[in-house]
CSV table of C-alpha atoms in Angstrom, one decimal:
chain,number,residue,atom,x,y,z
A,1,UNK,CA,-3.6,18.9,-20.0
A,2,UNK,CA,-6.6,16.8,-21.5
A,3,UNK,CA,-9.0,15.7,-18.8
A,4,UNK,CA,-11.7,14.0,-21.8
A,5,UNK,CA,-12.0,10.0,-21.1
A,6,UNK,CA,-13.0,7.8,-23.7
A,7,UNK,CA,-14.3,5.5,-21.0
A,8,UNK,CA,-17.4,5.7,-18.5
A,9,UNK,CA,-16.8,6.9,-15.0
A,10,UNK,CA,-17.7,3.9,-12.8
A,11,UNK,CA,-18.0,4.0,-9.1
A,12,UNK,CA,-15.2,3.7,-6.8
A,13,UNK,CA,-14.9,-0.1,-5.3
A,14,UNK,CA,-12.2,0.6,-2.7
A,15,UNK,CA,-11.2,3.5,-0.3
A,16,UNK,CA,-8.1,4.1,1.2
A,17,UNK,CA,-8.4,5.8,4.9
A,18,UNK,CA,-4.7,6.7,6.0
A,19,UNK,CA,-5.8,7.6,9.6
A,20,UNK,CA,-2.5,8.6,10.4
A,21,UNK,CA,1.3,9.0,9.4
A,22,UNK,CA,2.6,8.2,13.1
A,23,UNK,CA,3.6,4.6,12.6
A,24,UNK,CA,6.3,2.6,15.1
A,25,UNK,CA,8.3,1.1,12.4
A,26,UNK,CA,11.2,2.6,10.5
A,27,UNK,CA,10.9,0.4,7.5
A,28,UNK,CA,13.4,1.3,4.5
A,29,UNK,CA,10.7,0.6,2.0
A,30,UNK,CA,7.7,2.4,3.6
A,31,UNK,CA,5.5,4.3,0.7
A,32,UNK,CA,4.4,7.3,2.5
A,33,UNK,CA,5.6,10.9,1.2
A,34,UNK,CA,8.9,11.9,2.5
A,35,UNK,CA,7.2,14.8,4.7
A,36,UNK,CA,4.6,12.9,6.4
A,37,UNK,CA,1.0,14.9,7.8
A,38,UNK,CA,1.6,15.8,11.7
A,39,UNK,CA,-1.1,14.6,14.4
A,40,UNK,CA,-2.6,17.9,14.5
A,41,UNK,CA,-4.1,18.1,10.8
A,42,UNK,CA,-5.5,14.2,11.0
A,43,UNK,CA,-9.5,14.5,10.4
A,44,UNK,CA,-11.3,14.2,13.6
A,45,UNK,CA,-13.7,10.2,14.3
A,46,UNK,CA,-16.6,12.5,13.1
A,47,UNK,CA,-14.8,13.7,9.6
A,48,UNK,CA,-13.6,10.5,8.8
A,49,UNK,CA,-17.8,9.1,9.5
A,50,UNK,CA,-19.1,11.6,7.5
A,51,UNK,CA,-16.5,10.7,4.8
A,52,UNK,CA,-17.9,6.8,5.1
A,53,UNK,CA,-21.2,7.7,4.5
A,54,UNK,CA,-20.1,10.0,1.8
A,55,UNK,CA,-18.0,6.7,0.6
A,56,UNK,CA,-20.8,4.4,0.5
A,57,UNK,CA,-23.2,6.7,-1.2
A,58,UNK,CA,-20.6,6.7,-4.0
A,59,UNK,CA,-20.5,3.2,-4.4
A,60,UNK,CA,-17.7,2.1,-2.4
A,61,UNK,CA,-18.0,-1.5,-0.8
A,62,UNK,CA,-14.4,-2.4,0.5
A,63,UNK,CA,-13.0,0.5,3.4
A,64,UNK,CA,-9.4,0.0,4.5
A,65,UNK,CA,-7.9,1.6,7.5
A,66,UNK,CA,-4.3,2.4,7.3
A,67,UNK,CA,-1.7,4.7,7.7
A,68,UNK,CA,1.5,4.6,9.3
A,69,UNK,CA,-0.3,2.6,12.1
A,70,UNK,CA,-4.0,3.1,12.5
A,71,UNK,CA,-3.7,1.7,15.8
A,72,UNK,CA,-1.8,4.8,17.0
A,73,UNK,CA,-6.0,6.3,16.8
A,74,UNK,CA,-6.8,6.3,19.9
A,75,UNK,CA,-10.6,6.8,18.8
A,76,UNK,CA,-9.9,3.4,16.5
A,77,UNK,CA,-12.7,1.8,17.5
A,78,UNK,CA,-15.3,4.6,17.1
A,79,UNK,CA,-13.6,5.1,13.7
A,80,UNK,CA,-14.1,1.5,13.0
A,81,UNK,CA,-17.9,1.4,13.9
A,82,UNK,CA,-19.0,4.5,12.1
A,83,UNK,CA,-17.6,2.8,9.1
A,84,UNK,CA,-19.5,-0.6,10.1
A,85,UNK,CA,-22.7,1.6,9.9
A,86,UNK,CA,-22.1,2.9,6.7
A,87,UNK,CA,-22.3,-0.5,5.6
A,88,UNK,CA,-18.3,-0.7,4.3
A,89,UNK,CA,-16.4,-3.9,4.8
A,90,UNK,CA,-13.7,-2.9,7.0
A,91,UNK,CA,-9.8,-4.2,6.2
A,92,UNK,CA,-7.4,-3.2,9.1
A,93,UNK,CA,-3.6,-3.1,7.5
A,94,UNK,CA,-1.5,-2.9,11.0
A,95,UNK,CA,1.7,-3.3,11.6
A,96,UNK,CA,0.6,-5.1,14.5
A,97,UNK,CA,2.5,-3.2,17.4
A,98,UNK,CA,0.6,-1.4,19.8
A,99,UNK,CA,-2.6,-4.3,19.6
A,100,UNK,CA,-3.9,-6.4,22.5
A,101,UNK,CA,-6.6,-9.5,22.3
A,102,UNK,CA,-8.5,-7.3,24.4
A,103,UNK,CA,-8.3,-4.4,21.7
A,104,UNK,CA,-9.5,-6.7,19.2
A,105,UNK,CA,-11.9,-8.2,20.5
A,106,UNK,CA,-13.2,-4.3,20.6
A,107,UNK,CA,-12.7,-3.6,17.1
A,108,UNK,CA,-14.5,-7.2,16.4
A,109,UNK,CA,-17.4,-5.8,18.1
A,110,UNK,CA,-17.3,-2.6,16.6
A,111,UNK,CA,-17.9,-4.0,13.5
A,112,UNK,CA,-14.1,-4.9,12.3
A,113,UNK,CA,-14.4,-7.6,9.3
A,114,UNK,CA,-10.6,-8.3,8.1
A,115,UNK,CA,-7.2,-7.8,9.6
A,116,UNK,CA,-4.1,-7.4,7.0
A,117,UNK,CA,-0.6,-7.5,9.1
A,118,UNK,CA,2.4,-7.1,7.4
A,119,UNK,CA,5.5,-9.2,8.4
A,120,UNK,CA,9.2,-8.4,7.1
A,121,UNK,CA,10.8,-11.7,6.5
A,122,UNK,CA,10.6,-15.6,8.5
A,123,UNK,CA,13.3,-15.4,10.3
A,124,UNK,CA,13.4,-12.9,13.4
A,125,UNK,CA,16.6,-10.9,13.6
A,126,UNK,CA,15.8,-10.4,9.4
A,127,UNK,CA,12.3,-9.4,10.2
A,128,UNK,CA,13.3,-7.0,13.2
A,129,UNK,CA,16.2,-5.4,11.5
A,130,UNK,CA,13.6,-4.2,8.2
A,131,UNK,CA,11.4,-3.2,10.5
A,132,UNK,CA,13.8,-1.1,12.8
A,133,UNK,CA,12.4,-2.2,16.2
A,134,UNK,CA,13.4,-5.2,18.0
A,135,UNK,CA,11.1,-8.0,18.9
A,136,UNK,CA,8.4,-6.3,16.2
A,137,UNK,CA,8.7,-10.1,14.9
A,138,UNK,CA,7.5,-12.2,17.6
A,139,UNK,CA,4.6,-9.2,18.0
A,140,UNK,CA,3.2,-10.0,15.2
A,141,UNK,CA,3.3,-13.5,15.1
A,142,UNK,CA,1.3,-13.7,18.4
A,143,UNK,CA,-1.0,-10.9,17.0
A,144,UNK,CA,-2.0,-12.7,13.9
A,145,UNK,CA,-2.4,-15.8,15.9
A,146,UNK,CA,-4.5,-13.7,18.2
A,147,UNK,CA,-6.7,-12.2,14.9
A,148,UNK,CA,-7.2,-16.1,13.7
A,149,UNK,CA,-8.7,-17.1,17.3
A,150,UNK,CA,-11.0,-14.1,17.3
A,151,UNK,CA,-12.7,-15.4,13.9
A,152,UNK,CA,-11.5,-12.2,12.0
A,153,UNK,CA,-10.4,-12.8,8.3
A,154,UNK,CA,-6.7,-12.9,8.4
A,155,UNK,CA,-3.8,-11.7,5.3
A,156,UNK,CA,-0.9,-11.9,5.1
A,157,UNK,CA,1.3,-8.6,3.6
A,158,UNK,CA,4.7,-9.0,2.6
A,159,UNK,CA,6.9,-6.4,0.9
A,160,UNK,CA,9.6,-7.9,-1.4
A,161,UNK,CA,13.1,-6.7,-1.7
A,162,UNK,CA,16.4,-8.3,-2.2
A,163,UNK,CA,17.1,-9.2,1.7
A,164,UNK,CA,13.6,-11.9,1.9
A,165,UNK,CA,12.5,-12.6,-1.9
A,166,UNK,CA,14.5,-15.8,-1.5
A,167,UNK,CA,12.6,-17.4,1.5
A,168,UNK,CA,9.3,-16.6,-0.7
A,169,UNK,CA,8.0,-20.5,-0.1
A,170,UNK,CA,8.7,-20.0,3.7
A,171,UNK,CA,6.9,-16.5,4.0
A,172,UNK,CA,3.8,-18.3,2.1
A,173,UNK,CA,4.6,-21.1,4.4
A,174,UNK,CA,4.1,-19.1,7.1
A,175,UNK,CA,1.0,-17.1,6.5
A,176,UNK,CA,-0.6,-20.7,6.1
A,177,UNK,CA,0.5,-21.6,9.5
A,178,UNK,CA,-0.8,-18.7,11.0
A,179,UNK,CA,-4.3,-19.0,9.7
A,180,UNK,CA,-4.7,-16.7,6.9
A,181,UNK,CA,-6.6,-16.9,4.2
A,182,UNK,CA,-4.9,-14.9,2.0
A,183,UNK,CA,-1.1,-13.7,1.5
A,184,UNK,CA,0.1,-10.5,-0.8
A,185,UNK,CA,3.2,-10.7,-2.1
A,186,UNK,CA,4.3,-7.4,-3.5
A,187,UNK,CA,7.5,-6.4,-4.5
A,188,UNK,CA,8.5,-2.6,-3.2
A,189,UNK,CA,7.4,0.3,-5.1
A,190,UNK,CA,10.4,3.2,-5.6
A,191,UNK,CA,8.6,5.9,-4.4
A,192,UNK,CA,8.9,8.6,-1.1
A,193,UNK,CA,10.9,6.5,1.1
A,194,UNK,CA,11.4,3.8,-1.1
A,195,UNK,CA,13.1,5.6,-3.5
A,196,UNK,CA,16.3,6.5,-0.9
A,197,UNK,CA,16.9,3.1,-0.4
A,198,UNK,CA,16.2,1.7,-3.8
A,199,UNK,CA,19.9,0.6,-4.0
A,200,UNK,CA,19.5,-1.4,-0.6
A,201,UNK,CA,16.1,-2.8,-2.0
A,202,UNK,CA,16.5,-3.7,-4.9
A,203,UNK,CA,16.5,-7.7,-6.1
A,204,UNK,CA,18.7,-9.1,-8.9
A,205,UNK,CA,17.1,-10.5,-12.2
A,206,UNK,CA,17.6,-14.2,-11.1
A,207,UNK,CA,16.4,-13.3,-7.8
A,208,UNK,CA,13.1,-12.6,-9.7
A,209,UNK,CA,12.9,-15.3,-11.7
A,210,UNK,CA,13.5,-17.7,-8.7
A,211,UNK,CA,11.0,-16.4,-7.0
A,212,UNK,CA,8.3,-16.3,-10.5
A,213,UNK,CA,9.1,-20.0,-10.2
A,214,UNK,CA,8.7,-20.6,-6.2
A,215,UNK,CA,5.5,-18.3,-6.9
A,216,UNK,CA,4.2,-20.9,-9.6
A,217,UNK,CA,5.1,-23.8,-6.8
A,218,UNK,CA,3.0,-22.5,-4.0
A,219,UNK,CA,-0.2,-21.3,-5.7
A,220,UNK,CA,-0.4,-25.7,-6.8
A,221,UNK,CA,0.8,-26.2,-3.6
A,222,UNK,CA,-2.6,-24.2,-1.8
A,223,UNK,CA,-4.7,-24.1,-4.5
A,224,UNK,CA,-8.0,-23.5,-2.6
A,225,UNK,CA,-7.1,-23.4,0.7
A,226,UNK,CA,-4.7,-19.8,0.6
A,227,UNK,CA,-5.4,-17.4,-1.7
A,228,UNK,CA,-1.8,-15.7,-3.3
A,229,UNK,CA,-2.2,-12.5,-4.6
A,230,UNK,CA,1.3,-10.8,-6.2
A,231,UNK,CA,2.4,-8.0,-7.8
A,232,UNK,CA,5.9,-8.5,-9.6
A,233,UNK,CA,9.0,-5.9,-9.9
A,234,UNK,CA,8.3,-2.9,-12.3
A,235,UNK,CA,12.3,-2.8,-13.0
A,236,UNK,CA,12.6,-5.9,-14.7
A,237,UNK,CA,9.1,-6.2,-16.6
A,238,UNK,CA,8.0,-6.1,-20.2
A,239,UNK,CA,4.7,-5.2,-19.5
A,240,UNK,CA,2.9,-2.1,-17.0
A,241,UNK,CA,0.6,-2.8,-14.6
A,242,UNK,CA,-2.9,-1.4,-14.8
A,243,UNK,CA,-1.9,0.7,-11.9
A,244,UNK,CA,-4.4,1.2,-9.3
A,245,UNK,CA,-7.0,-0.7,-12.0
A,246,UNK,CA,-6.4,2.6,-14.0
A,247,UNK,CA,-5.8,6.2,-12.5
A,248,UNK,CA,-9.2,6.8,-11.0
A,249,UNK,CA,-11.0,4.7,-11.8
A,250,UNK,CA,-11.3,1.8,-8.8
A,251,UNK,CA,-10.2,3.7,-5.8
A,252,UNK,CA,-9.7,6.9,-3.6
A,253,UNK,CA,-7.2,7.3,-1.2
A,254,UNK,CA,-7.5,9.9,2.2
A,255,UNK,CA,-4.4,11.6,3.7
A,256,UNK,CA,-4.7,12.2,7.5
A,257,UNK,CA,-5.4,15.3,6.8
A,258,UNK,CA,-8.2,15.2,4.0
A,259,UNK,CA,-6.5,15.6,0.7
A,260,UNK,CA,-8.0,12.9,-1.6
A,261,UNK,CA,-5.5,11.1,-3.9
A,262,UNK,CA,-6.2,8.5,-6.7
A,263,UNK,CA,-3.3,6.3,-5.8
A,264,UNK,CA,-1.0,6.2,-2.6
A,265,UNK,CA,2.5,8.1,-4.9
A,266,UNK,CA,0.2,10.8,-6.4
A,267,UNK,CA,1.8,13.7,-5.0
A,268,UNK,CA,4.8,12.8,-6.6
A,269,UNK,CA,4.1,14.6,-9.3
A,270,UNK,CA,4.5,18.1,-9.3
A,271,UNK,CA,1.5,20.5,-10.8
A,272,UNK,CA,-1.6,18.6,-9.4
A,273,UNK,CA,-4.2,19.6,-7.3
A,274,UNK,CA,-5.5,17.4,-5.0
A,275,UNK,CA,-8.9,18.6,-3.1
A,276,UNK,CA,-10.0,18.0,0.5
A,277,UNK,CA,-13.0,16.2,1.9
A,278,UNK,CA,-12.8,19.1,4.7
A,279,UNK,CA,-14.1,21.7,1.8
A,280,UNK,CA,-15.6,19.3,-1.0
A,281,UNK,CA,-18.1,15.8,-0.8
A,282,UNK,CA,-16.2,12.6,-2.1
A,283,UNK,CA,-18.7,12.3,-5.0
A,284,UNK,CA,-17.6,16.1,-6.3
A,285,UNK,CA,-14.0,15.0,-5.6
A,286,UNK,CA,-14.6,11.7,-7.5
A,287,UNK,CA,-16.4,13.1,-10.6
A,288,UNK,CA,-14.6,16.5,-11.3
A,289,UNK,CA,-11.3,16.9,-8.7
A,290,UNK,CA,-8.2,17.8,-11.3
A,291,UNK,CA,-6.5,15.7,-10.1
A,292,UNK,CA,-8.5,12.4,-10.9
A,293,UNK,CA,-9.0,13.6,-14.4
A,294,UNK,CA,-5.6,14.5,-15.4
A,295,UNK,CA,-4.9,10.9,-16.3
A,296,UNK,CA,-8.4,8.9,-16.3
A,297,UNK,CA,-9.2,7.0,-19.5
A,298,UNK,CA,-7.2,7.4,-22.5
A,299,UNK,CA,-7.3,10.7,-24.3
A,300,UNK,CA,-4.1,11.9,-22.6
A,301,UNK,CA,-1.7,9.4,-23.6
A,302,UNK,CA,0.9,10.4,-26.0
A,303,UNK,CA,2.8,7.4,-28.9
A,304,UNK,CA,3.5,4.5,-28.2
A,305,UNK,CA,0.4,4.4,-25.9
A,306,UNK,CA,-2.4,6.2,-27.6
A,307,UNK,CA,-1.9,3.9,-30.6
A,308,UNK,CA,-1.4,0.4,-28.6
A,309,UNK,CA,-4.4,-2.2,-27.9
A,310,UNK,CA,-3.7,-2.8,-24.4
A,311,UNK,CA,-4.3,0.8,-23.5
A,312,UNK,CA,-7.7,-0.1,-22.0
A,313,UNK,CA,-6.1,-2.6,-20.4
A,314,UNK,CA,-3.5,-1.5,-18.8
A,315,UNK,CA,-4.4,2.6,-18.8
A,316,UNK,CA,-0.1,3.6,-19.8
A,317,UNK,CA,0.7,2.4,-16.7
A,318,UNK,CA,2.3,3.5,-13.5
A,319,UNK,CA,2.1,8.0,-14.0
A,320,UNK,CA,4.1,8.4,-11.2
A,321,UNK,CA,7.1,6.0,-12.8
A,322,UNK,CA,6.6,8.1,-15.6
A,323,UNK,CA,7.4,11.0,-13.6
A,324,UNK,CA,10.1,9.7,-12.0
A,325,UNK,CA,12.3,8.1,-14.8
A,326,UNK,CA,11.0,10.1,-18.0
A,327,UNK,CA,10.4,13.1,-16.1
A,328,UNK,CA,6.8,13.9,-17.6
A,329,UNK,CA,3.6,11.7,-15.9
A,330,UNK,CA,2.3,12.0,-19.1
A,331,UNK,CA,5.1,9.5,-20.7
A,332,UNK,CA,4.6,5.9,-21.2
A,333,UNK,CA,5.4,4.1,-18.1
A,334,UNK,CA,9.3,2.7,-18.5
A,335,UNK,CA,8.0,-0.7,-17.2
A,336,UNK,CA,7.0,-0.9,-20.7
A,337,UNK,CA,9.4,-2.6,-23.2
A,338,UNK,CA,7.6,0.2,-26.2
A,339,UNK,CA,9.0,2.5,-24.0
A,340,UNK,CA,12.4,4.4,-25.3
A,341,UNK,CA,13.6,4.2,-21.4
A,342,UNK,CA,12.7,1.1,-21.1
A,343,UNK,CA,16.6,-0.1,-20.9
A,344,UNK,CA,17.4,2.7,-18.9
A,345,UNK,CA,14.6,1.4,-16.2
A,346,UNK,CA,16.4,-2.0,-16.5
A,347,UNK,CA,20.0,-0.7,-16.4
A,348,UNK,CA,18.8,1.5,-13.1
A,349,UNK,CA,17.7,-1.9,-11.7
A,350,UNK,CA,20.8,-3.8,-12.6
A,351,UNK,CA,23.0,-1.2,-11.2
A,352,UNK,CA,21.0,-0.8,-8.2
A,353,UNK,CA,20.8,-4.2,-7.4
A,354,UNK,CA,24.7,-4.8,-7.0
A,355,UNK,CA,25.1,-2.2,-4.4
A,356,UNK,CA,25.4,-3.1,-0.3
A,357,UNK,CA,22.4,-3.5,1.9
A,358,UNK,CA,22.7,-0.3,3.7
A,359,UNK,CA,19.3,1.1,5.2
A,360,UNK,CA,18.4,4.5,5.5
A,361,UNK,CA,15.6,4.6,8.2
A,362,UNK,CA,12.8,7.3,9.1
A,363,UNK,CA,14.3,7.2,12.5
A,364,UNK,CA,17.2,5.9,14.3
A,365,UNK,CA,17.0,1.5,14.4
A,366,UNK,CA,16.8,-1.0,15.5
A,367,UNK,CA,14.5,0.2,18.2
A,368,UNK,CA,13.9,-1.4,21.5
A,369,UNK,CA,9.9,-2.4,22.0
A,370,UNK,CA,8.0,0.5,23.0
A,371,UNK,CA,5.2,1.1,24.9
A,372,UNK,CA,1.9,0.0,23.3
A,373,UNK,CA,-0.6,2.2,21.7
A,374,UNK,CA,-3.1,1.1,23.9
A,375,UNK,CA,-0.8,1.0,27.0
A,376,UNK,CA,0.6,-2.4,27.2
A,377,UNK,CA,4.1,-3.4,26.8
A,378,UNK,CA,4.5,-3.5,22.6
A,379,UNK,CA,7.5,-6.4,22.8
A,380,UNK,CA,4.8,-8.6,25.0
A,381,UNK,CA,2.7,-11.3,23.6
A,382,UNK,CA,-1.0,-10.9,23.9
A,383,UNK,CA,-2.4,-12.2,26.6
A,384,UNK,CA,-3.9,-16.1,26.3
């Protein structure tokens, strides 16, 4: 494969810490691999600082802390400080179960700067039934509220599919009323878990185009006050997205267990080799890991992308699409309409989106509320 680039390495901007796979929800679109990393291979609070520092010496300026659910670490708030002292602005993306004010308010002082919580859909037996776990809803609601009190920079994360795209104005409604300051709107991505339950998932066309128009309607409608970030359906576009700003070149992402990725799906494709931060520094892995040069720049694309003007713009695309449809990452991205598959990726869609809404969950659901990660009662609402 030809790892040359006919464009200049930059420095990494963001970093993806998955602290953990262990997560409460069951969600039918969740984008972790279909064999997740166990507890006992996550990188200790001391490998995960070391990797900060590493981080920021790179060039990173934006760290954030995911998984499954972060908050399932109990050392979260050590892991959240030594990242504070590297000098990283530190996102949380939660699903919001397990948190207390009081658990906050830690995290704030550790250093926390943003809070990202993901909610399903408006209306609660919706929300709880994507989720798998009753009362997740009402959870969340009270948490974001809580997040907005504490001063800590709120979003809003919403996952698209064909059971909430139409109550898009309401879900944008609500992030408003909870205090955000931002919403993303992203539409799921057919990967790992995704992928098993793309026929439950999937919208139809005119649900998309609906939604392009109540889209258009609430970024005049909070222009300046709520900032609407979204990322449309692959299935039914002309055009590929720059995917991850362009394979390796914007962001790493960390496994729980210290494989180093350049985007979330990369182990989708078979024949890469992904190195660890437990045997190499993130610069090394940044500037000369395999797996970040199989696809960086342009020198590896194949017609009709080598030839095209937009392929500095948009870098061919999703690879692991590629993979998935053409079955060769080093194809032109189906989402394409230059693409030969390109009808084939729309007739999947179409076919897809006229099946029954039948979930396939990582574990049985609904579920009722839990204990919480930090020992309260997960279905309870913070305390005032």
């Amino acid at each position: 494969m030809n790892v040359a680039t006919t464009i200049p390495l930059p420095a990494p901007l963001g970093l993806l810490a998955e602290l953990t796979h262990r997560c409460p929800l069951a969600c039918p679109y969740c984008s972790n691999p279909l064999a997740l990393e166990g507890r006992d291979s996550e990188l200790s609070a001391a490998e995960w600082a070391r990797v900060f520092r590493e981080a920021a010496g790179l060039g990173v300026l934006q760290l954030h802390l995911s998984g499954g659910e972060p908050g399932a670490r109990r050392d979260l708030t050590e892991i959240t400080h030594a990242a504070h002292e590297a000098g990283l602005y530190t996102n949380l993306i939660t699903s919001a179960i397990g948190f207390t004010r009081d658990r906050l308010a830690e995290l704030r002082a550790a250093g926390l700067d943003h809070v990202q919580i993901s909610i399903q859909d408006t209306e609660p037996a919706a929300s709880d039934r994507i989720a798998g776990y009753d009362g997740a809803h009402a959870r969340k609601l009270a948490i974001a509220r809580t997040v907005a009190e504490l001063g800590l920079a709120l979003t809003i994360n919403v996952v698209l599919h064909r059971a909430n795209i139409a109550r898009l104005r309401d879900l944008v409604g609500l992030a408003a009323a909870l205090g955000a300051g931002r919403v993303e709107l992203a539409h799921a991505q057919y990967y790992g878990w995704a992928l098993r339950n793309r026929a439950a998932l999937m919208p139809t066309r005119a649900q998309v185009e609906a939604a392009t128009a109540d889209l258009a309607a609430m970024r005049a409608r909070y222009a300046g006050t709520l900032a609407i970030d979204a990322v449309v359906p692959d299935y039914y576009a002309r055009r590929p997205k720059p995917c991850m700003g362009g394979w390796g070149r914007r962001s790493l992402n960390v496994t729980p267990s210290g494989r180093v990725l350049p985007c979330h799906a990369a182990e989708t494709i078979p024949g890469l080799r992904f190195w660890s931060v437990r045997d190499r520094n993130l610069a090394e892995i940044w500037t000369r890991s395999p797996a970040f040069q199989a696809f960086r720049g342009t020198d590896w694309m194949r017609a009709p992308c080598r030839s095209c003007e937009r392929r500095e713009i948009d870098f061919g695309g999703c690879r692991c699409q590629a993979m998935l449809i053409a079955g060769d990452a080093a194809e032109a991205d189906p989402a394409c309409a230059l693409s030969p598959l390109h009808g084939r990726m729309l007739a999947m869609a179409e076919e897809a989106a006229g099946t029954d809404d039948v979930y396939v969950y990582r574990a049985p659901a609904p579920r009722a509320p839990a204990r919480a990660l930090d020992g309260a009662t997960a279905g309870e609402p913070p305390p005032p």
